[in-house]
Amino acid sequence: MGFLDRFRRSGRTSRPARDAARTGSTTVRASDGADVRHLEQFVSSRRGVEGFVEPRTAVSDVTLLLVAHDGEWTRRRVPSVKWAHDFANQHRVPSYDAAVVGVPQRMRDYNRRKKAGGK
């Protein structure tokens, strides 16, 4: 075996470890009824809410980001992209694909105000 052979990948890939705590791996929690109730409560208690559907990534499932008129926001896992858009339509909330349009400036402004200690 040559010196560089130990750094070359073999033809097979390994499975994820079963013990996530030991390896630092994360497990992704699925959405549940509490997530849906939270989204419904947010939509019903704020005005000017828009939805931003965020695609699945390596570390999280599909999420629905709801942003109110003043920039206040919440994010929860949802079962699918279709479910997120259907939820928004049922609650008369405009929805967008966050990967295409990004997140609104008012959300970043809200975060900046909260970090500075103001409202």
CSV table of C-alpha atoms in Angstrom, one decimal:
chain,number,residue,atom,x,y,z
A,1,MET,CA,0.0,0.0,0.0
A,2,GLY,CA,1.4,3.4,-1.0
A,3,PHE,CA,1.4,6.4,1.3
A,4,LEU,CA,-1.5,8.2,-0.4
A,5,ASP,CA,-3.7,5.0,-0.7
A,6,ARG,CA,-4.9,5.5,2.9
A,7,PHE,CA,-6.4,8.9,1.9
A,8,ARG,CA,-8.3,7.6,-1.2
A,9,ARG,CA,-11.9,6.6,-0.7
A,10,SER,CA,-12.9,3.1,-1.2
A,11,GLY,CA,-15.7,2.2,-3.6
A,12,ARG,CA,-18.2,1.6,-0.8
A,13,THR,CA,-19.8,4.3,1.4
A,14,SER,CA,-20.4,3.8,5.1
A,15,ARG,CA,-23.8,4.0,6.8
A,16,PRO,CA,-24.6,6.8,9.3
A,17,ALA,CA,-23.7,5.9,12.8
A,18,ARG,CA,-26.6,4.6,15.0
A,19,ASP,CA,-25.4,6.6,18.0
A,20,ALA,CA,-26.0,10.2,16.9
A,21,ALA,CA,-24.8,11.6,20.3
A,22,ARG,CA,-21.4,9.8,19.9
A,23,THR,CA,-20.7,11.1,16.4
A,24,GLY,CA,-22.3,14.6,16.6
A,25,SER,CA,-24.8,13.6,13.9
A,26,THR,CA,-28.2,15.2,14.1
A,27,THR,CA,-31.6,13.6,13.7
A,28,VAL,CA,-34.3,15.6,12.0
A,29,ARG,CA,-37.6,15.8,13.9
A,30,ALA,CA,-40.7,15.5,11.8
A,31,SER,CA,-43.5,18.1,11.9
A,32,ASP,CA,-46.4,17.4,14.3
A,33,GLY,CA,-49.7,18.8,15.4
A,34,ALA,CA,-48.1,21.3,17.7
A,35,ASP,CA,-46.3,22.8,14.8
A,36,VAL,CA,-49.5,23.2,12.8
A,37,ARG,CA,-51.3,24.7,15.8
A,38,HIS,CA,-48.5,27.2,16.3
A,39,LEU,CA,-48.6,28.3,12.6
A,40,GLU,CA,-52.4,28.7,12.8
A,41,GLN,CA,-52.1,30.8,16.0
A,42,PHE,CA,-49.5,33.0,14.4
A,43,VAL,CA,-51.5,33.6,11.3
A,44,SER,CA,-54.7,34.4,13.3
A,45,SER,CA,-53.1,36.7,15.8
A,46,ARG,CA,-51.0,38.9,13.4
A,47,ARG,CA,-51.8,41.0,10.4
A,48,GLY,CA,-50.0,41.2,7.1
A,49,VAL,CA,-48.6,37.7,7.3
A,50,GLU,CA,-46.7,36.2,4.4
A,51,GLY,CA,-45.4,32.7,4.1
A,52,PHE,CA,-41.9,31.6,2.8
A,53,VAL,CA,-41.5,27.9,2.1
A,54,GLU,CA,-38.0,26.8,2.7
A,55,PRO,CA,-36.8,23.6,1.0
A,56,ARG,CA,-35.4,20.6,2.7
A,57,THR,CA,-31.7,20.8,3.5
A,58,ALA,CA,-29.1,18.5,4.9
A,59,VAL,CA,-29.9,19.5,8.5
A,60,SER,CA,-33.6,20.4,8.4
A,61,ASP,CA,-36.9,19.3,6.7
A,62,VAL,CA,-39.1,21.5,4.7
A,63,THR,CA,-40.1,24.6,6.8
A,64,LEU,CA,-42.7,27.3,6.6
A,65,LEU,CA,-41.4,30.8,7.6
A,66,LEU,CA,-44.3,33.2,8.5
A,67,VAL,CA,-43.4,36.9,8.6
A,68,ALA,CA,-45.9,39.5,9.9
A,69,HIS,CA,-46.2,43.1,8.7
A,70,ASP,CA,-43.8,44.4,11.4
A,71,GLY,CA,-41.1,41.7,10.7
A,72,GLU,CA,-42.0,39.4,13.6
A,73,TRP,CA,-41.6,35.8,12.4
A,74,THR,CA,-41.8,32.2,13.2
A,75,ARG,CA,-40.5,29.0,11.5
A,76,ARG,CA,-41.8,25.5,11.8
A,77,ARG,CA,-41.3,22.2,10.1
A,78,VAL,CA,-44.0,21.1,7.7
A,79,PRO,CA,-44.7,17.8,6.0
A,80,SER,CA,-44.0,19.0,2.4
A,81,VAL,CA,-43.7,22.0,0.1
A,82,LYS,CA,-47.2,21.3,-1.2
A,83,TRP,CA,-48.6,21.2,2.3
A,84,ALA,CA,-47.0,24.5,3.1
A,85,HIS,CA,-48.5,26.2,0.1
A,86,ASP,CA,-51.9,24.6,0.7
A,87,PHE,CA,-51.8,25.8,4.4
A,88,ALA,CA,-51.0,29.4,3.2
A,89,ASN,CA,-53.9,29.3,0.6
A,90,GLN,CA,-56.4,28.0,3.2
A,91,HIS,CA,-55.4,30.8,5.6
A,92,ARG,CA,-55.4,33.4,2.8
A,93,VAL,CA,-51.7,34.1,3.3
A,94,PRO,CA,-49.5,34.7,0.2
A,95,SER,CA,-46.7,32.1,-0.1
A,96,TYR,CA,-43.4,32.2,-1.9
A,97,ASP,CA,-40.5,29.9,-2.4
A,98,ALA,CA,-37.8,31.2,-0.1
A,99,ALA,CA,-35.1,29.7,-2.3
A,100,VAL,CA,-36.3,31.9,-5.2
A,101,VAL,CA,-37.2,35.2,-3.5
A,102,GLY,CA,-35.3,35.1,-0.2
A,103,VAL,CA,-36.6,36.4,3.1
A,104,PRO,CA,-38.1,39.9,3.4
A,105,GLN,CA,-36.0,42.9,4.6
A,106,ARG,CA,-38.5,43.7,7.3
A,107,MET,CA,-37.6,40.3,9.0
A,108,ARG,CA,-33.9,41.3,9.1
A,109,ASP,CA,-34.8,44.7,10.4
A,110,TYR,CA,-37.0,43.1,13.1
A,111,ASN,CA,-34.1,40.9,14.1
A,112,ARG,CA,-31.7,43.9,14.2
A,113,ARG,CA,-34.2,45.8,16.5
A,114,LYS,CA,-34.6,42.8,18.8
A,115,LYS,CA,-30.8,42.4,19.1
A,116,ALA,CA,-30.4,46.1,19.9
A,117,GLY,CA,-33.0,45.8,22.6
A,118,GLY,CA,-35.7,47.9,21.0
A,119,LYS,CA,-39.1,46.9,19.7
